[in-house]
């Protein structure tokens, strides 16, 4: 009965583990999804099933991805809320130190802030790319996307939410539902730190990639 109802909500993954814990009649039902509304509707429907009358005790456990508060606020409300982490970069000639080089190993990504904006850093074969981390389609976090390096083309990242593709070099949208590309930033490393700057605010005296 539960499986039949679960099939009506294809975006919610349902993993059931039997014989969990102390006794045979206990089991864990793990739900996984991105849309809380679907999840609430599914649980509501499951509670009305005949089989639910034979459940002695439910112990809900909620888990999610841990995020620092500024990032969580940014995820929920976008730029007007993210000013909480704003830094004045104009006094720094546009450059902002955002991470240690050793914290971005080959093939890794990292989320940083440039003023109020989320920036995704990508270390692709020793070249560091920086681009606005919010996918223009629905604000998906690009630093969590899959990176590929097609032969003869720019390395690209796939938005993890609805599969828009962006060039890491130019920020141009290469495919998928995004209506436009994303801003890319200049990157330089100095004294073991990664610095980024908007392209139009670079000072001539400071060498950059
Ligand atoms: S949020 Fe990136 S493709 Fe939809």
PDB file of C-alpha atoms and ligand atoms in Angstrom:
ATOM      1  CA  UNK A   1       0.000   0.000   0.000  1.00  0.00           C
ATOM      2  CA  UNK A   2       2.794   2.421   0.878  1.00  0.00           C
ATOM      3  CA  UNK A   3       4.689   1.586  -2.277  1.00  0.00           C
ATOM      4  CA  UNK A   4       1.598   2.180  -4.398  1.00  0.00           C
ATOM      5  CA  UNK A   5       1.106   5.628  -2.849  1.00  0.00           C
ATOM      6  CA  UNK A   6       4.821   6.420  -3.037  1.00  0.00           C
ATOM      7  CA  UNK A   7       4.699   5.964  -6.806  1.00  0.00           C
ATOM      8  CA  UNK A   8       2.356   8.938  -7.056  1.00  0.00           C
ATOM      9  CA  UNK A   9       5.241  11.166  -5.901  1.00  0.00           C
ATOM     10  CA  UNK A  10       8.118  10.339  -8.270  1.00  0.00           C
ATOM     11  CA  UNK A  11      10.255  13.273  -7.054  1.00  0.00           C
ATOM     12  CA  UNK A  12      10.413  11.827  -3.546  1.00  0.00           C
ATOM     13  CA  UNK A  13      12.887   8.980  -3.175  1.00  0.00           C
ATOM     14  CA  UNK A  14      11.692   6.348  -0.743  1.00  0.00           C
ATOM     15  CA  UNK A  15      14.196   3.994   0.849  1.00  0.00           C
ATOM     16  CA  UNK A  16      12.949   1.416   3.295  1.00  0.00           C
ATOM     17  CA  UNK A  17      15.307  -0.550   5.523  1.00  0.00           C
ATOM     18  CA  UNK A  18      13.871  -3.471   7.413  1.00  0.00           C
ATOM     19  CA  UNK A  19      15.086  -5.096  10.624  1.00  0.00           C
ATOM     20  CA  UNK A  20      16.729  -1.935  11.794  1.00  0.00           C
ATOM     21  CA  UNK A  21      17.776  -1.665  15.388  1.00  0.00           C
ATOM     22  CA  UNK A  22      16.689  -3.894  18.182  1.00  0.00           C
ATOM     23  CA  UNK A  23      13.823  -5.914  16.872  1.00  0.00           C
ATOM     24  CA  UNK A  24      12.560  -7.431  13.643  1.00  0.00           C
ATOM     25  CA  UNK A  25       9.377  -5.443  13.449  1.00  0.00           C
ATOM     26  CA  UNK A  26      11.232  -2.144  13.403  1.00  0.00           C
ATOM     27  CA  UNK A  27      12.203  -0.505  10.177  1.00  0.00           C
ATOM     28  CA  UNK A  28      13.370   2.830   8.841  1.00  0.00           C
ATOM     29  CA  UNK A  29      11.541   4.640   6.052  1.00  0.00           C
ATOM     30  CA  UNK A  30      13.822   7.281   4.561  1.00  0.00           C
ATOM     31  CA  UNK A  31      12.368   9.942   2.271  1.00  0.00           C
ATOM     32  CA  UNK A  32      14.547  12.162   0.142  1.00  0.00           C
ATOM     33  CA  UNK A  33      13.477  15.111  -1.987  1.00  0.00           C
ATOM     34  CA  UNK A  34      13.934  18.786  -2.812  1.00  0.00           C
ATOM     35  CA  UNK A  35      10.334  19.900  -2.533  1.00  0.00           C
ATOM     36  CA  UNK A  36       8.890  20.003   1.020  1.00  0.00           C
ATOM     37  CA  UNK A  37       5.343  20.400  -0.331  1.00  0.00           C
ATOM     38  CA  UNK A  38       5.481  17.053  -2.108  1.00  0.00           C
ATOM     39  CA  UNK A  39       6.884  15.449   0.980  1.00  0.00           C
ATOM     40  CA  UNK A  40       4.136  16.824   3.222  1.00  0.00           C
ATOM     41  CA  UNK A  41       1.429  15.659   0.787  1.00  0.00           C
ATOM     42  CA  UNK A  42       2.973  12.191   0.627  1.00  0.00           C
ATOM     43  CA  UNK A  43       3.171  11.818   4.394  1.00  0.00           C
ATOM     44  CA  UNK A  44      -0.370  13.085   4.776  1.00  0.00           C
ATOM     45  CA  UNK A  45      -1.611  10.465   2.350  1.00  0.00           C
ATOM     46  CA  UNK A  46       0.417   7.692   3.983  1.00  0.00           C
ATOM     47  CA  UNK A  47      -1.082   8.490   7.365  1.00  0.00           C
ATOM     48  CA  UNK A  48      -4.554   7.774   6.018  1.00  0.00           C
ATOM     49  CA  UNK A  49      -3.723   4.282   4.812  1.00  0.00           C
ATOM     50  CA  UNK A  50      -5.141   1.201   6.454  1.00  0.00           C
ATOM     51  CA  UNK A  51      -1.651  -0.116   7.156  1.00  0.00           C
ATOM     52  CA  UNK A  52      -0.851   2.938   9.275  1.00  0.00           C
ATOM     53  CA  UNK A  53      -3.306   1.696  11.910  1.00  0.00           C
ATOM     54  CA  UNK A  54      -0.820  -1.061  12.711  1.00  0.00           C
ATOM     55  CA  UNK A  55       2.068   1.325  13.383  1.00  0.00           C
ATOM     56  CA  UNK A  56       2.764   1.337  17.099  1.00  0.00           C
ATOM     57  CA  UNK A  57       5.132   4.293  17.184  1.00  0.00           C
ATOM     58  CA  UNK A  58       6.608   6.790  14.710  1.00  0.00           C
ATOM     59  CA  UNK A  59       9.870   8.576  15.475  1.00  0.00           C
ATOM     60  CA  UNK A  60      10.469  11.285  12.847  1.00  0.00           C
ATOM     61  CA  UNK A  61      14.056  12.337  12.210  1.00  0.00           C
ATOM     62  CA  UNK A  62      14.809  15.251   9.886  1.00  0.00           C
ATOM     63  CA  UNK A  63      18.215  15.615   8.308  1.00  0.00           C
ATOM     64  CA  UNK A  64      19.493  18.100   5.772  1.00  0.00           C
ATOM     65  CA  UNK A  65      22.703  19.651   4.530  1.00  0.00           C
ATOM     66  CA  UNK A  66      24.475  21.708   7.179  1.00  0.00           C
ATOM     67  CA  UNK A  67      25.143  25.293   6.049  1.00  0.00           C
ATOM     68  CA  UNK A  68      26.512  28.346   7.823  1.00  0.00           C
ATOM     69  CA  UNK A  69      23.857  30.941   8.669  1.00  0.00           C
ATOM     70  CA  UNK A  70      24.802  33.518   5.993  1.00  0.00           C
ATOM     71  CA  UNK A  71      24.651  30.857   3.317  1.00  0.00           C
ATOM     72  CA  UNK A  72      21.299  29.596   4.565  1.00  0.00           C
ATOM     73  CA  UNK A  73      19.885  33.139   4.587  1.00  0.00           C
ATOM     74  CA  UNK A  74      21.205  33.689   1.105  1.00  0.00           C
ATOM     75  CA  UNK A  75      19.605  30.460  -0.062  1.00  0.00           C
ATOM     76  CA  UNK A  76      16.249  31.515   1.344  1.00  0.00           C
ATOM     77  CA  UNK A  77      16.154  35.168   0.473  1.00  0.00           C
ATOM     78  CA  UNK A  78      18.772  36.118  -2.060  1.00  0.00           C
ATOM     79  CA  UNK A  79      20.724  39.338  -2.193  1.00  0.00           C
ATOM     80  CA  UNK A  80      18.640  41.560   0.122  1.00  0.00           C
ATOM     81  CA  UNK A  81      19.375  39.216   3.001  1.00  0.00           C
ATOM     82  CA  UNK A  82      22.918  38.330   2.013  1.00  0.00           C
ATOM     83  CA  UNK A  83      24.107  41.883   2.778  1.00  0.00           C
ATOM     84  CA  UNK A  84      24.773  40.456   6.237  1.00  0.00           C
ATOM     85  CA  UNK A  85      28.047  39.133   4.871  1.00  0.00           C
ATOM     86  CA  UNK A  86      28.848  42.112   2.691  1.00  0.00           C
ATOM     87  CA  UNK A  87      32.410  43.396   2.677  1.00  0.00           C
ATOM     88  CA  UNK A  88      33.554  46.630   1.162  1.00  0.00           C
ATOM     89  CA  UNK A  89      35.757  45.538  -1.711  1.00  0.00           C
ATOM     90  CA  UNK A  90      36.060  48.951  -3.346  1.00  0.00           C
ATOM     91  CA  UNK A  91      38.845  49.972  -0.959  1.00  0.00           C
ATOM     92  CA  UNK A  92      40.797  46.896  -1.986  1.00  0.00           C
ATOM     93  CA  UNK A  93      40.978  47.893  -5.644  1.00  0.00           C
ATOM     94  CA  UNK A  94      38.279  45.346  -6.357  1.00  0.00           C
ATOM     95  CA  UNK A  95      40.353  42.391  -5.213  1.00  0.00           C
ATOM     96  CA  UNK A  96      39.193  40.250  -2.344  1.00  0.00           C
ATOM     97  CA  UNK A  97      41.069  37.410  -0.679  1.00  0.00           C
ATOM     98  CA  UNK A  98      38.540  34.588  -0.532  1.00  0.00           C
ATOM     99  CA  UNK A  99      40.310  31.310   0.277  1.00  0.00           C
ATOM    100  CA  UNK A 100      43.620  29.587   0.863  1.00  0.00           C
ATOM    101  CA  UNK A 101      45.038  27.822  -2.172  1.00  0.00           C
ATOM    102  CA  UNK A 102      45.482  24.654  -0.135  1.00  0.00           C
ATOM    103  CA  UNK A 103      41.760  24.635   0.642  1.00  0.00           C
ATOM    104  CA  UNK A 104      40.902  24.187  -3.026  1.00  0.00           C
ATOM    105  CA  UNK A 105      42.655  20.972  -4.156  1.00  0.00           C
ATOM    106  CA  UNK A 106      42.657  19.799  -7.766  1.00  0.00           C
ATOM    107  CA  UNK A 107      39.178  18.894  -8.982  1.00  0.00           C
ATOM    108  CA  UNK A 108      37.464  20.471  -5.972  1.00  0.00           C
ATOM    109  CA  UNK A 109      34.989  23.320  -5.721  1.00  0.00           C
ATOM    110  CA  UNK A 110      34.354  25.804  -2.956  1.00  0.00           C
ATOM    111  CA  UNK A 111      31.737  28.383  -2.090  1.00  0.00           C
ATOM    112  CA  UNK A 112      32.966  31.870  -1.115  1.00  0.00           C
ATOM    113  CA  UNK A 113      31.474  35.362  -0.905  1.00  0.00           C
ATOM    114  CA  UNK A 114      32.449  38.451  -2.840  1.00  0.00           C
ATOM    115  CA  UNK A 115      30.653  41.195  -1.015  1.00  0.00           C
ATOM    116  CA  UNK A 116      27.051  40.079  -1.048  1.00  0.00           C
ATOM    117  CA  UNK A 117      27.416  37.592  -3.885  1.00  0.00           C
ATOM    118  CA  UNK A 118      27.953  33.869  -3.726  1.00  0.00           C
ATOM    119  CA  UNK A 119      30.896  32.841  -5.866  1.00  0.00           C
ATOM    120  CA  UNK A 120      31.767  29.299  -6.876  1.00  0.00           C
ATOM    121  CA  UNK A 121      35.500  28.498  -7.098  1.00  0.00           C
ATOM    122  CA  UNK A 122      36.571  25.576  -9.281  1.00  0.00           C
ATOM    123  CA  UNK A 123      40.053  24.082  -9.488  1.00  0.00           C
ATOM    124  CA  UNK A 124      40.233  22.380 -12.869  1.00  0.00           C
ATOM    125  CA  UNK A 125      43.614  20.821 -13.555  1.00  0.00           C
ATOM    126  CA  UNK A 126      45.359  23.595 -11.622  1.00  0.00           C
ATOM    127  CA  UNK A 127      43.444  26.495 -13.180  1.00  0.00           C
ATOM    128  CA  UNK A 128      41.114  28.269 -10.784  1.00  0.00           C
ATOM    129  CA  UNK A 129      37.821  29.609 -12.106  1.00  0.00           C
ATOM    130  CA  UNK A 130      35.438  31.886 -10.257  1.00  0.00           C
ATOM    131  CA  UNK A 131      31.870  32.562 -11.266  1.00  0.00           C
ATOM    132  CA  UNK A 132      28.632  33.733  -9.753  1.00  0.00           C
ATOM    133  CA  UNK A 133      27.315  30.689  -7.975  1.00  0.00           C
ATOM    134  CA  UNK A 134      23.582  31.238  -8.461  1.00  0.00           C
ATOM    135  CA  UNK A 135      22.125  29.691 -11.585  1.00  0.00           C
ATOM    136  CA  UNK A 136      19.917  32.349 -13.273  1.00  0.00           C
ATOM    137  CA  UNK A 137      17.176  29.776 -13.845  1.00  0.00           C
ATOM    138  CA  UNK A 138      16.134  29.139 -10.222  1.00  0.00           C
ATOM    139  CA  UNK A 139      19.213  29.977  -8.133  1.00  0.00           C
ATOM    140  CA  UNK A 140      20.674  26.496  -8.128  1.00  0.00           C
ATOM    141  CA  UNK A 141      24.124  26.268  -6.448  1.00  0.00           C
ATOM    142  CA  UNK A 142      26.611  25.809  -9.292  1.00  0.00           C
ATOM    143  CA  UNK A 143      29.519  24.783  -7.037  1.00  0.00           C
ATOM    144  CA  UNK A 144      27.570  21.579  -6.344  1.00  0.00           C
ATOM    145  CA  UNK A 145      27.273  20.807 -10.061  1.00  0.00           C
ATOM    146  CA  UNK A 146      29.187  18.268 -12.073  1.00  0.00           C
ATOM    147  CA  UNK A 147      32.186  19.598 -14.007  1.00  0.00           C
ATOM    148  CA  UNK A 148      33.283  18.232 -17.356  1.00  0.00           C
ATOM    149  CA  UNK A 149      36.082  19.101 -19.753  1.00  0.00           C
ATOM    150  CA  UNK A 150      34.962  18.244 -23.316  1.00  0.00           C
ATOM    151  CA  UNK A 151      37.801  17.923 -25.811  1.00  0.00           C
ATOM    152  CA  UNK A 152      38.464  21.219 -27.598  1.00  0.00           C
ATOM    153  CA  UNK A 153      35.923  23.167 -25.502  1.00  0.00           C
ATOM    154  CA  UNK A 154      35.910  25.207 -22.308  1.00  0.00           C
ATOM    155  CA  UNK A 155      35.456  23.294 -19.064  1.00  0.00           C
ATOM    156  CA  UNK A 156      31.825  23.496 -18.062  1.00  0.00           C
ATOM    157  CA  UNK A 157      29.625  22.977 -15.042  1.00  0.00           C
ATOM    158  CA  UNK A 158      26.147  21.477 -15.011  1.00  0.00           C
ATOM    159  CA  UNK A 159      23.658  23.058 -12.619  1.00  0.00           C
ATOM    160  CA  UNK A 160      22.653  20.332 -10.153  1.00  0.00           C
ATOM    161  CA  UNK A 161      18.991  21.337 -10.146  1.00  0.00           C
ATOM    162  CA  UNK A 162      17.747  21.332 -13.770  1.00  0.00           C
ATOM    163  CA  UNK A 163      20.857  20.723 -15.822  1.00  0.00           C
ATOM    164  CA  UNK A 164      21.729  24.080 -17.341  1.00  0.00           C
ATOM    165  CA  UNK A 165      25.341  24.118 -18.585  1.00  0.00           C
ATOM    166  CA  UNK A 166      27.770  27.041 -18.178  1.00  0.00           C
ATOM    167  CA  UNK A 167      31.273  27.673 -19.450  1.00  0.00           C
ATOM    168  CA  UNK A 168      33.662  28.105 -16.527  1.00  0.00           C
ATOM    169  CA  UNK A 169      35.810  30.359 -18.698  1.00  0.00           C
ATOM    170  CA  UNK A 170      33.191  32.811 -19.972  1.00  0.00           C
ATOM    171  CA  UNK A 171      30.122  32.065 -17.866  1.00  0.00           C
ATOM    172  CA  UNK A 172      28.137  31.692 -21.083  1.00  0.00           C
ATOM    173  CA  UNK A 173      25.136  29.387 -20.939  1.00  0.00           C
ATOM    174  CA  UNK A 174      25.822  26.343 -23.128  1.00  0.00           C
ATOM    175  CA  UNK A 175      22.559  24.471 -22.760  1.00  0.00           C
ATOM    176  CA  UNK A 176      19.557  23.820 -20.567  1.00  0.00           C
ATOM    177  CA  UNK A 177      16.859  26.109 -19.174  1.00  0.00           C
ATOM    178  CA  UNK A 178      18.907  29.082 -17.938  1.00  0.00           C
ATOM    179  CA  UNK A 179      17.833  32.309 -19.700  1.00  0.00           C
ATOM    180  CA  UNK A 180      21.354  33.791 -19.521  1.00  0.00           C
ATOM    181  CA  UNK A 181      24.930  33.153 -18.474  1.00  0.00           C
ATOM    182  CA  UNK A 182      26.646  34.001 -15.195  1.00  0.00           C
ATOM    183  CA  UNK A 183      29.298  36.568 -14.364  1.00  0.00           C
ATOM    184  CA  UNK A 184      32.863  35.313 -14.195  1.00  0.00           C
ATOM    185  CA  UNK A 185      35.604  36.860 -12.076  1.00  0.00           C
ATOM    186  CA  UNK A 186      39.323  37.440 -12.462  1.00  0.00           C
ATOM    187  CA  UNK A 187      41.445  35.166 -10.288  1.00  0.00           C
ATOM    188  CA  UNK A 188      44.979  35.436  -8.965  1.00  0.00           C
ATOM    189  CA  UNK A 189      46.936  33.622  -6.281  1.00  0.00           C
ATOM    190  CA  UNK A 190      49.293  35.466  -3.965  1.00  0.00           C
ATOM    191  CA  UNK A 191      51.152  34.263  -0.867  1.00  0.00           C
ATOM    192  CA  UNK A 192      49.135  31.075  -0.774  1.00  0.00           C
ATOM    193  CA  UNK A 193      45.767  32.821  -1.056  1.00  0.00           C
ATOM    194  CA  UNK A 194      43.182  33.055  -3.830  1.00  0.00           C
ATOM    195  CA  UNK A 195      42.003  36.557  -4.723  1.00  0.00           C
ATOM    196  CA  UNK A 196      39.141  37.417  -7.051  1.00  0.00           C
ATOM    197  CA  UNK A 197      37.884  40.658  -8.606  1.00  0.00           C
ATOM    198  CA  UNK A 198      35.217  41.799 -11.001  1.00  0.00           C
ATOM    199  CA  UNK A 199      36.590  42.139 -14.478  1.00  0.00           C
ATOM    200  CA  UNK A 200      35.808  45.844 -14.794  1.00  0.00           C
ATOM    201  CA  UNK A 201      37.410  46.812 -11.441  1.00  0.00           C
ATOM    202  CA  UNK A 202      40.862  45.319 -11.953  1.00  0.00           C
ATOM    203  CA  UNK A 203      43.712  47.725 -11.251  1.00  0.00           C
ATOM    204  CA  UNK A 204      46.257  47.790 -14.042  1.00  0.00           C
ATOM    205  CA  UNK A 205      49.183  47.309 -11.666  1.00  0.00           C
ATOM    206  CA  UNK A 206      47.945  44.006 -10.312  1.00  0.00           C
ATOM    207  CA  UNK A 207      48.724  41.056 -12.559  1.00  0.00           C
ATOM    208  CA  UNK A 208      45.889  38.590 -13.001  1.00  0.00           C
ATOM    209  CA  UNK A 209      45.098  35.503 -14.986  1.00  0.00           C
TER     210      UNK A 209
HETATM  211  S1  LIG B   1      18.347  26.207 -11.169  1.00  0.00           S
HETATM  212 FE1  LIG B   1      19.894  25.782 -12.562  1.00  0.00          FE
HETATM  213  S2  LIG B   1      18.949  24.866 -14.208  1.00  0.00           S
HETATM  214 FE2  LIG B   1      17.347  25.336 -12.844  1.00  0.00          FE
END
